[in-house]
Short mmCIF file of C-alpha atoms in Angstrom, two decimals:
data_model
loop_
_atom_site.label_atom_id
_atom_site.label_comp_id
_atom_site.label_asym_id
_atom_site.label_seq_id
_atom_site.Cartn_x
_atom_site.Cartn_y
_atom_site.Cartn_z
CA UNK A 1216 177.46 65.24 -66.16
CA UNK A 1217 176.01 66.58 -69.03
CA UNK A 1218 177.59 68.81 -71.34
CA UNK A 1219 175.99 71.66 -73.23
CA UNK A 1220 178.60 73.15 -76.19
CA UNK A 1221 178.41 76.07 -77.90
CA UNK A 1222 180.67 78.74 -79.50
CA UNK A 1223 182.22 79.83 -76.12
CA UNK A 1224 182.69 76.12 -74.65
CA UNK A 1225 181.43 73.77 -73.00
CA UNK A 1226 178.79 74.31 -70.00
CA UNK A 1227 178.83 70.77 -67.84
CA UNK A 1228 175.50 70.45 -66.00
CA UNK A 1229 173.62 67.88 -63.44
CA UNK A 1230 169.77 66.85 -63.85
CA UNK A 1231 168.13 64.85 -61.08
CA UNK A 1232 164.46 64.47 -59.48
CA UNK A 1233 161.15 65.26 -61.19
CA UNK A 1234 158.82 67.79 -60.87
CA UNK A 1235 158.98 72.00 -61.03
CA UNK A 1236 162.22 73.11 -61.78
CA UNK A 1237 164.92 74.60 -59.38
CA UNK A 1238 168.32 75.41 -60.46
CA UNK A 1239 170.62 75.76 -57.98
CA UNK A 1240 174.20 78.30 -58.70
CA UNK A 1241 177.24 77.51 -56.68
CA UNK A 1242 179.56 80.07 -54.97
CA UNK A 1243 182.40 81.71 -56.69
CA UNK A 1244 184.60 79.32 -54.25
CA UNK A 1245 183.19 75.96 -55.36
CA UNK A 1246 180.97 74.07 -58.13
CA UNK A 1247 178.12 72.31 -58.51
CA UNK A 1248 178.85 69.66 -55.90
CA UNK A 1249 178.55 72.13 -53.02
CA UNK A 1250 174.97 71.38 -53.48
CA UNK A 1251 175.21 67.73 -53.08
CA UNK A 1252 173.70 67.08 -49.66
CA UNK A 1253 170.87 68.87 -50.52
CA UNK A 1254 169.80 67.26 -54.18
CA UNK A 1255 168.06 63.81 -52.85
CA UNK A 1256 165.78 65.82 -50.66
CA UNK A 1257 165.11 68.49 -53.18
CA UNK A 1258 165.07 65.73 -56.21
CA UNK A 1259 161.82 63.84 -54.32
CA UNK A 1260 159.75 66.65 -55.74
CA UNK A 1261 161.62 69.01 -57.77
CA UNK A 1262 163.85 68.45 -61.15
CA UNK A 1263 166.86 69.90 -59.65
CA UNK A 1264 169.15 71.50 -61.79
CA UNK A 1265 172.98 72.46 -61.07
CA UNK A 1266 175.84 73.64 -63.28
CA UNK A 1267 179.25 74.56 -63.16
CA UNK A 1268 179.47 78.76 -64.21
CA UNK A 1269 182.61 79.15 -66.78
CA UNK A 1270 185.77 78.24 -65.51
CA UNK A 1271 184.68 76.37 -62.69
CA UNK A 1272 184.23 73.19 -61.94
CA UNK A 1273 184.39 70.37 -65.51
CA UNK A 1274 183.18 74.04 -67.29
CA UNK A 1275 186.32 75.24 -69.60
CA UNK A 1276 186.76 78.86 -68.94
CA UNK A 1277 184.75 80.88 -71.98
CA UNK A 1278 187.04 81.24 -74.84
CA UNK A 1279 185.43 84.61 -75.84
CA UNK A 1280 182.84 87.70 -73.97
CA UNK A 1281 180.55 85.95 -72.31
CA UNK A 1282 177.56 86.74 -69.57
CA UNK A 1283 176.75 84.25 -66.83
CA UNK A 1284 172.63 85.31 -67.00
CA UNK A 1285 173.16 84.76 -70.68
CA UNK A 1286 174.92 80.77 -69.73
CA UNK A 1287 171.81 80.76 -67.67
CA UNK A 1288 169.41 81.34 -70.39
CA UNK A 1289 170.79 78.97 -73.09
CA UNK A 1290 171.41 76.12 -70.38
CA UNK A 1291 167.32 76.61 -69.34
CA UNK A 1292 166.27 76.99 -73.36
CA UNK A 1293 168.38 73.68 -73.95
CA UNK A 1294 166.52 71.56 -71.26
CA UNK A 1295 163.18 73.49 -72.36
CA UNK A 1296 162.24 74.83 -68.77
CA UNK A 1297 160.73 78.63 -69.35
CA UNK A 1298 160.23 79.25 -65.91
CA UNK A 1299 162.58 78.36 -62.52
CA UNK A 1300 162.52 78.67 -59.07
CA UNK A 1301 166.08 80.09 -58.49
CA UNK A 1302 168.81 79.62 -55.59
CA UNK A 1303 172.25 80.99 -55.71
CA UNK A 1304 174.76 81.43 -52.84
CA UNK A 1305 177.39 83.63 -52.54
CA UNK A 1306 178.63 84.74 -56.30
CA UNK A 1307 176.17 82.35 -57.54
CA UNK A 1308 173.55 84.93 -55.50
CA UNK A 1309 174.67 87.42 -57.61
CA UNK A 1310 174.32 85.53 -60.79
CA UNK A 1311 170.74 84.91 -60.05
CA UNK A 1312 169.91 88.20 -58.75
CA UNK A 1313 171.43 89.70 -62.50
CA UNK A 1314 169.60 86.54 -64.16
CA UNK A 1315 166.26 87.54 -62.39
CA UNK A 1316 166.66 91.18 -63.76
CA UNK A 1317 167.70 90.50 -67.22
CA UNK A 1318 164.63 87.68 -67.36
CA UNK A 1319 162.09 88.33 -64.94
CA UNK A 1320 159.78 85.95 -66.60
CA UNK A 1321 161.16 83.13 -66.48
CA UNK A 1322 162.25 83.21 -62.69
CA UNK A 1323 158.84 81.88 -60.12
CA UNK A 1324 160.60 82.19 -57.24
CA UNK A 1325 163.96 83.68 -56.22
CA UNK A 1326 166.20 82.71 -53.14
CA UNK A 1327 169.69 84.51 -52.55
CA UNK A 1328 172.25 83.34 -49.64
CA UNK A 1329 174.90 86.27 -49.24
CA UNK A 1330 175.32 87.72 -52.25
CA UNK A 1331 177.70 90.47 -53.09
CA UNK A 1332 176.00 93.74 -54.20
CA UNK A 1333 177.52 95.79 -56.60
CA UNK A 1334 178.99 98.95 -55.28
CA UNK A 1335 179.09 98.00 -51.61
CA UNK A 1336 182.15 99.40 -50.18
CA UNK A 1337 184.49 96.67 -49.16
CA UNK A 1338 185.46 95.81 -45.71
CA UNK A 1339 189.15 96.24 -44.41
CA UNK A 1340 189.01 92.78 -44.00
CA UNK A 1341 187.93 92.19 -47.80
CA UNK A 1342 190.89 95.03 -48.86
CA UNK A 1343 193.69 92.73 -46.90
CA UNK A 1344 192.02 89.55 -48.74
CA UNK A 1345 191.92 91.13 -52.04
CA UNK A 1346 195.66 92.15 -51.57
CA UNK A 1347 197.08 88.62 -50.30
CA UNK A 1348 194.91 86.90 -52.73
CA UNK A 1349 196.28 89.37 -55.42
CA UNK A 1350 200.10 88.82 -53.99
CA UNK A 1351 200.07 85.01 -54.34
CA UNK A 1352 198.79 84.71 -57.35
CA UNK A 1353 201.08 87.50 -58.73
CA UNK A 1354 203.79 85.37 -57.27
CA UNK A 1355 202.61 82.26 -58.81
CA UNK A 1356 201.96 80.48 -55.71
CA UNK A 1357 198.38 79.25 -56.22
CA UNK A 1358 198.86 77.15 -52.90
CA UNK A 1359 198.79 80.08 -50.67
CA UNK A 1360 196.06 81.91 -53.02
CA UNK A 1361 193.86 78.84 -52.42
CA UNK A 1362 194.70 78.67 -48.37
CA UNK A 1363 193.82 82.40 -48.38
CA UNK A 1364 190.67 81.62 -50.00
CA UNK A 1365 189.86 78.96 -47.85
CA UNK A 1366 190.52 81.04 -44.79
CA UNK A 1367 188.23 83.86 -45.97
CA UNK A 1368 185.45 82.27 -47.26
CA UNK A 1369 185.28 79.17 -45.25
CA UNK A 1370 186.57 79.62 -41.90
CA UNK A 1371 185.88 83.50 -41.92
CA UNK A 1372 187.17 85.77 -39.42
CA UNK A 1373 184.69 84.93 -36.08
CA UNK A 1374 185.66 81.10 -36.50
CA UNK A 1375 188.16 78.63 -35.69
CA UNK A 1376 189.26 75.88 -37.99
CA UNK A 1377 187.82 73.36 -35.47
CA UNK A 1378 184.48 75.22 -35.98
CA UNK A 1379 184.70 74.05 -39.69
CA UNK A 1380 182.86 70.42 -40.74
CA UNK A 1381 185.33 67.78 -41.22
CA UNK A 1382 186.73 67.13 -44.48
CA UNK A 1383 185.15 70.73 -46.18
CA UNK A 1384 188.29 72.52 -46.47
CA UNK A 1385 189.65 69.50 -48.59
CA UNK A 1386 186.26 69.47 -50.93
CA UNK A 1387 186.85 72.87 -51.47
CA UNK A 1388 190.40 72.75 -52.42
CA UNK A 1389 190.04 71.18 -55.99
CA UNK A 1390 187.19 73.58 -56.92
CA UNK A 1391 188.73 76.94 -55.76
CA UNK A 1392 191.84 75.56 -57.44
CA UNK A 1393 190.50 75.39 -61.09
CA UNK A 1394 188.38 78.67 -60.88
CA UNK A 1395 191.94 80.81 -59.47
CA UNK A 1396 193.52 78.97 -62.38
CA UNK A 1397 190.66 80.04 -64.99
CA UNK A 1398 190.28 83.41 -62.78
CA UNK A 1399 192.05 85.48 -65.47
CA UNK A 1400 190.36 84.23 -68.68
CA UNK A 1401 186.84 84.70 -66.85
CA UNK A 1402 187.77 87.96 -65.83
CA UNK A 1403 189.03 88.81 -69.37
CA UNK A 1404 185.86 87.79 -70.92
CA UNK A 1405 183.03 88.55 -69.04
CA UNK A 1406 180.36 90.95 -69.96
CA UNK A 1407 179.04 90.76 -66.41
CA UNK A 1408 178.99 93.14 -63.43
CA UNK A 1409 182.81 91.80 -62.15
CA UNK A 1410 184.90 88.78 -61.52
CA UNK A 1411 183.48 86.04 -59.18
CA UNK A 1412 184.21 85.97 -55.46
#
């Protein structure tokens, strides 16, 4: 991994392959590793850029006010890419949409996967999840908060754990733990539309 340093800390990023640039923005329950399985195929024809949002993976939480759109712009400037193909999943999809709205001239194409939408009314299940996660974090039970997130975002409401790919829960446990530990600082300094989910 490479590091981009600025006055807010460091952003961790990885570049693979050669060709037109494609940027992969991870979900709020993961880090750049969520894209590991697709990078080799994409890298055969593209320059694949993955990075950890601030407070996720190997990127430190911010030390002051920041914008995820500005972070992505800084990273693209640093790497010398004017226009990219942009792919975002879940919270990363929201980041990708916000970046596209702020910098439409920098985006060649956009693919978003299950991105949260601003001012969308939460379901009863989403409200119950949020209350459970908040309660666990307020009680200092990080393990419970991780379990609650895995149950909501990995297993989901309509399938059993037997339907989840082997090892995926363990693969996400560490990234989730990191993001939950850093969530208060990220939320405090974010100038974006909301906190990651």
